[in-house]
CSV table of C-alpha atoms and ligand atoms in Angstrom, one decimal:
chain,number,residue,atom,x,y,z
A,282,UNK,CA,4.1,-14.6,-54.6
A,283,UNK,CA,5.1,-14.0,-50.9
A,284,UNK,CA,8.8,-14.5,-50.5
A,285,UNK,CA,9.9,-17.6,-49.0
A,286,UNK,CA,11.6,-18.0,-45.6
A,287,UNK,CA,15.3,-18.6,-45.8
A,288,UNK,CA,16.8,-20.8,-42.7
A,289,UNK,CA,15.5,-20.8,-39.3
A,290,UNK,CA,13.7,-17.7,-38.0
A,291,UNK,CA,16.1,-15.2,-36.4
A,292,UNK,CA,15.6,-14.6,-32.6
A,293,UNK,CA,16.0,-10.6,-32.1
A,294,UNK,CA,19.0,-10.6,-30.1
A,295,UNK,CA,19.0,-6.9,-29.7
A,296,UNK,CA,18.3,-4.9,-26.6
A,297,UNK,CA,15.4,-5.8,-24.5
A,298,UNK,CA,12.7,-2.8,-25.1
A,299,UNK,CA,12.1,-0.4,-22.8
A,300,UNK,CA,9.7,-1.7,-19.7
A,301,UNK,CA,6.6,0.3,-19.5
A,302,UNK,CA,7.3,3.5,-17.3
A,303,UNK,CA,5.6,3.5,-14.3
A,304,UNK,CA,2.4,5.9,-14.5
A,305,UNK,CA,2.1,8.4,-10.9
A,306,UNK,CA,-1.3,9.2,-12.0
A,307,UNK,CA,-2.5,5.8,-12.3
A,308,UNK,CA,-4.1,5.1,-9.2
A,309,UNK,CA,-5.6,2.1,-10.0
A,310,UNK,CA,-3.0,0.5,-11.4
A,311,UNK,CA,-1.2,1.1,-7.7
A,312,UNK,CA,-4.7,0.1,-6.2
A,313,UNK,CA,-4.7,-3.1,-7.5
A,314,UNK,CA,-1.2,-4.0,-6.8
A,315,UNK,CA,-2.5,-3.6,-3.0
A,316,UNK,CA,-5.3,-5.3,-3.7
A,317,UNK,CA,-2.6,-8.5,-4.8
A,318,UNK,CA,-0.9,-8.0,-1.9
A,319,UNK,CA,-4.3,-8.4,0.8
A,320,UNK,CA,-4.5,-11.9,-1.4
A,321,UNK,CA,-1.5,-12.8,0.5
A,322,UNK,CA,-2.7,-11.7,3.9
A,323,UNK,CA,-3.5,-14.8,5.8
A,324,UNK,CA,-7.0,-15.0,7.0
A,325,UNK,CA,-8.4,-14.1,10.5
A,326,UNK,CA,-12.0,-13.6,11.4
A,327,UNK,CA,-10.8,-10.5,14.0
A,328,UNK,CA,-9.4,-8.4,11.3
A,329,UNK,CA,-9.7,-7.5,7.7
A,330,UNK,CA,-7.1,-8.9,5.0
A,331,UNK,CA,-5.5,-5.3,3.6
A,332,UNK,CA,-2.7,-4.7,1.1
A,333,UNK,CA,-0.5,-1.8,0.9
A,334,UNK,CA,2.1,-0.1,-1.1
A,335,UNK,CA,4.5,2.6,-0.8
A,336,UNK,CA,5.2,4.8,-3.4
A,337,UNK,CA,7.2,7.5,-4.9
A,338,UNK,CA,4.9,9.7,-6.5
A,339,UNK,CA,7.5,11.8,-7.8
A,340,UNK,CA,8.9,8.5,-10.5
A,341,UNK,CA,6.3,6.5,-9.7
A,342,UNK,CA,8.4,3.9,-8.3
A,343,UNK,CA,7.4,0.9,-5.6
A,344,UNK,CA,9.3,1.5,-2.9
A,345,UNK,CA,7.4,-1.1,-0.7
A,346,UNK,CA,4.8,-3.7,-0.1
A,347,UNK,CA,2.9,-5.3,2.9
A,348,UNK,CA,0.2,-7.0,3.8
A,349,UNK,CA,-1.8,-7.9,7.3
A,350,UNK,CA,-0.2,-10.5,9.2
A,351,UNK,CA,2.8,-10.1,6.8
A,352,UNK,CA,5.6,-8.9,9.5
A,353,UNK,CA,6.2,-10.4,12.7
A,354,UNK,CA,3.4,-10.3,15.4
A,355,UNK,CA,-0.2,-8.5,15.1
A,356,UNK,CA,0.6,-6.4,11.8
A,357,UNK,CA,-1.3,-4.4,9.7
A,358,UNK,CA,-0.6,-3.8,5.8
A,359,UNK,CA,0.9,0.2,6.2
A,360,UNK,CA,3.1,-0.6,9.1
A,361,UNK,CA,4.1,-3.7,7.1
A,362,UNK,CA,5.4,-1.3,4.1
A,363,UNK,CA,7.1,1.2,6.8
A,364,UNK,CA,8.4,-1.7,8.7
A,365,UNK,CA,10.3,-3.2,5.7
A,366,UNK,CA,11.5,0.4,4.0
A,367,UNK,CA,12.7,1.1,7.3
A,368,UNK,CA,14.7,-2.1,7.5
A,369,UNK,CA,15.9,-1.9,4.2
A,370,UNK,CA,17.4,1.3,5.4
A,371,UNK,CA,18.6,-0.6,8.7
A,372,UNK,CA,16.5,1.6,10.3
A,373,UNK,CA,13.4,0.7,12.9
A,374,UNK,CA,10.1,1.5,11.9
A,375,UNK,CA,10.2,4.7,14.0
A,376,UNK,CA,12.8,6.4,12.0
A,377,UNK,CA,11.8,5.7,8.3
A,378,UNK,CA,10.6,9.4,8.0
A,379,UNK,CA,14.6,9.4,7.5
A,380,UNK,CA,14.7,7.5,4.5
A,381,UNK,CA,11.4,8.2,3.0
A,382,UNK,CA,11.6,10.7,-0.6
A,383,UNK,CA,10.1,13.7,0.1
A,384,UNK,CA,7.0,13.2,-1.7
A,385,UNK,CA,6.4,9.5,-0.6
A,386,UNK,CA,2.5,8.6,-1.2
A,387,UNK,CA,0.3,5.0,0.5
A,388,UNK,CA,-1.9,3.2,-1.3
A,389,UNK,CA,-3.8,1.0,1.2
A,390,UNK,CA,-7.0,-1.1,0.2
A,391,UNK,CA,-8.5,-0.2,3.4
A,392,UNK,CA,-8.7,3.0,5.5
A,393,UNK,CA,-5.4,3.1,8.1
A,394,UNK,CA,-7.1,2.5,11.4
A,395,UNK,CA,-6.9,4.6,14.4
A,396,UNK,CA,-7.8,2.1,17.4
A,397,UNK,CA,-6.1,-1.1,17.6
A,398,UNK,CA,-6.0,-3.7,19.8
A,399,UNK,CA,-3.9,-3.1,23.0
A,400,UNK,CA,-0.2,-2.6,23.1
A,401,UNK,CA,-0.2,-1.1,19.4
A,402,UNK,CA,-0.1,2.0,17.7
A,403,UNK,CA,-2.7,2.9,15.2
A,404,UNK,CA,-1.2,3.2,11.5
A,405,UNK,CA,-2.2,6.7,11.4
A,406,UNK,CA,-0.4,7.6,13.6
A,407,UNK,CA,2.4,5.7,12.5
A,408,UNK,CA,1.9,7.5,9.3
A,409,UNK,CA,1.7,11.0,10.9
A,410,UNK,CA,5.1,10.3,12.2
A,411,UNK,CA,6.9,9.9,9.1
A,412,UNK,CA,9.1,13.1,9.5
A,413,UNK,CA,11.7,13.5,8.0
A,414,UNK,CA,14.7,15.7,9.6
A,415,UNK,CA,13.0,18.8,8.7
A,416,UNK,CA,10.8,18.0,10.6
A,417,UNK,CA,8.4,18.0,7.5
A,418,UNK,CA,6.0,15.1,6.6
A,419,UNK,CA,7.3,12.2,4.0
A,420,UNK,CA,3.7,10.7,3.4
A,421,UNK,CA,1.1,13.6,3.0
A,422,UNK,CA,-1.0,11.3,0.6
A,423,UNK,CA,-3.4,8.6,1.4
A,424,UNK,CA,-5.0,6.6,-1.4
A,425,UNK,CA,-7.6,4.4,0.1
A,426,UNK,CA,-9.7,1.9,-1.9
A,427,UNK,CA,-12.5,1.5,1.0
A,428,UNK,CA,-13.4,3.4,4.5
A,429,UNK,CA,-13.1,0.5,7.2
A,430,UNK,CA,-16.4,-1.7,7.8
A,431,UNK,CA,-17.7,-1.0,11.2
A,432,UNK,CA,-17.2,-4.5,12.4
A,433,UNK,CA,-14.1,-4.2,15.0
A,434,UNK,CA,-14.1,-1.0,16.0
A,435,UNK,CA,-17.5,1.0,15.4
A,436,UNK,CA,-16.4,4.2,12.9
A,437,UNK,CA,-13.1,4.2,12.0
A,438,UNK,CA,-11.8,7.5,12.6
A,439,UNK,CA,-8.7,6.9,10.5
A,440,UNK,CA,-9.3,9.3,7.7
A,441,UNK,CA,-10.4,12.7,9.7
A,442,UNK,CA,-7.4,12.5,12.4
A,443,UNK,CA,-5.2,11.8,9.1
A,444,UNK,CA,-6.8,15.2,7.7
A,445,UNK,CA,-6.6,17.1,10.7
A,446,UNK,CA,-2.4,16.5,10.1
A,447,UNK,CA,-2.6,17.5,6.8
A,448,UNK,CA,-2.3,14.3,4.8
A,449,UNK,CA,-4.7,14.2,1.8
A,450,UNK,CA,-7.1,11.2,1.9
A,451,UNK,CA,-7.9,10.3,-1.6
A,452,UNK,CA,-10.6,7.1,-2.4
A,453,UNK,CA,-9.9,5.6,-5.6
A,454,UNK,CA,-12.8,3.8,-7.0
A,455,UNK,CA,-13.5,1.0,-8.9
A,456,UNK,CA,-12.5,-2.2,-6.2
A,457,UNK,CA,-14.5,-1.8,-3.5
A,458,UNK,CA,-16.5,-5.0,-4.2
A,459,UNK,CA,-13.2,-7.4,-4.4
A,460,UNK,CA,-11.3,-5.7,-2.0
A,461,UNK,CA,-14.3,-6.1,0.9
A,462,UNK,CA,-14.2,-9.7,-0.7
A,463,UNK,CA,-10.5,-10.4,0.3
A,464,UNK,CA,-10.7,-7.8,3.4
A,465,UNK,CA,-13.3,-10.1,4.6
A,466,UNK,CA,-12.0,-13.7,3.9
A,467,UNK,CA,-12.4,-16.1,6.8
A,468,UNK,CA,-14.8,-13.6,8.5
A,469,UNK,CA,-18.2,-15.5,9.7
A,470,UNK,CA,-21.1,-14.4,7.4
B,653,HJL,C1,-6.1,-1.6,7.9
B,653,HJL,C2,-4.8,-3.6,8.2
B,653,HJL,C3,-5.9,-4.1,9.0
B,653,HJL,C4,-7.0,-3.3,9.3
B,653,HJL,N1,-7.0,-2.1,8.8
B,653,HJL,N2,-6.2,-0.4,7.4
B,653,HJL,N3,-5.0,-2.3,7.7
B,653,HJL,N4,-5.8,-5.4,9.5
B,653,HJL,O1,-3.8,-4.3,7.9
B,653,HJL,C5,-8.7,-2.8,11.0
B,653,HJL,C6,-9.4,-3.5,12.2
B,653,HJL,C7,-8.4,-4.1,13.2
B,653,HJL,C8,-9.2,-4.7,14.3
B,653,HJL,C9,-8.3,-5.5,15.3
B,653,HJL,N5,-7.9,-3.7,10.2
B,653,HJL,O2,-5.5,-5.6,14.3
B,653,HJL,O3,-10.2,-2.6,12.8
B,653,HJL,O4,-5.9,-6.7,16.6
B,653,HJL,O5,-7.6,-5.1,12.6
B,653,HJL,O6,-4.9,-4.3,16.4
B,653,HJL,O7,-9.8,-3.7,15.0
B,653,HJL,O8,-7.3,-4.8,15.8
B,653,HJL,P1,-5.8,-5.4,15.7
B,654,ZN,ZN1,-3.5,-0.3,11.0
């Protein structure tokens, strides 16, 4: 005979359990928390929708979003995330190499671009200027989960200049399909 309840059910009123420790190596766990962040990127048929995320890769910890369109003016995704660290930091974008951990890491859905539109500085090489004051890099890791269509710009460039200033370009797999999807949303067909 199974023992019979007595009374209402207790609650557990003990310590909330542990959250799940964030996993460094889990790149596509990061990948699609970009990918959630592009969803929020307002349409536009003259650029793609991209999601970013900065990360510690030393805890694994978030240490910033973005998304296109997400800061003020013509903004892309990475200089979202560097614009808002920065800030949080009451720094301007220029300086967050200052505030960065050493072994900072982006995760962007789409290859940083090196040609923009007039009047604005590619993300690479807003990325290549995230020193810190020893003059050393803060991001030297770029995961990336597509190269950029050629559609604006005819071959993006982004990932060779980033090589040639020794930040690692890394594709993780796996989202290319939805993240072309939402990179693409509002784009004539
Ligand atoms: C990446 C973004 C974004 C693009 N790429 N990596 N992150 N929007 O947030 C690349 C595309 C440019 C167009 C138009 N898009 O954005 O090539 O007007 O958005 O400077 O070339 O350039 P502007
Ligand atoms: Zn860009």
């Amino acid at each position: 005979m199974p023992e019979e309840w007595e009374g209402p059910v207790k609650m557990w009123d003990g310590p909330a359990p542990p959250a799940q420790a964030p996993d460094p190596n889990d790149h596509l766990q990061y990948m699609r928390l970009a990918l959630d962040q592009a969803q929020e990127s307002p349409p536009k048929p003259t650029n793609f929708c991209v999601g970013a995320l900065l990360v510690d890769a030393d805890t694994g910890t978030i240490l910033e979003r973005g998304y296109t369109l997400e800061c003020e003016g013509n903004t892309h995704a990475e200089q979202c995330c560097l614009i808002k660290f920065a800030k949080a930091h009451g720094l301007p974008e220029e300086r967050v190499g200052e505030v960065l951990p050493a072994d900072t890491v982006i995760y962007t859905t789409m290859e940083p671009c090196n040609k923009r539109s007039v009047g604005n500085i590619p993300c690479v090489d807003r990325l290549i200027r995230t020193k810190g004051p020893d003059g050393r890099l803060r991001i030297k890791k770029v995961y990336l989960g597509v190269k950029e269509p050629e559609k604006f710009v005819g071959a993006n460039e982004g990932i060779a200049k980033l090589q040639q200033h020794g930040i690692e370009c890394i594709h993780v797999p796996g989202l290319e399909e939805r993240i072309l999807q939402v990179a693409t949303a509002g784009h004539e067909t």
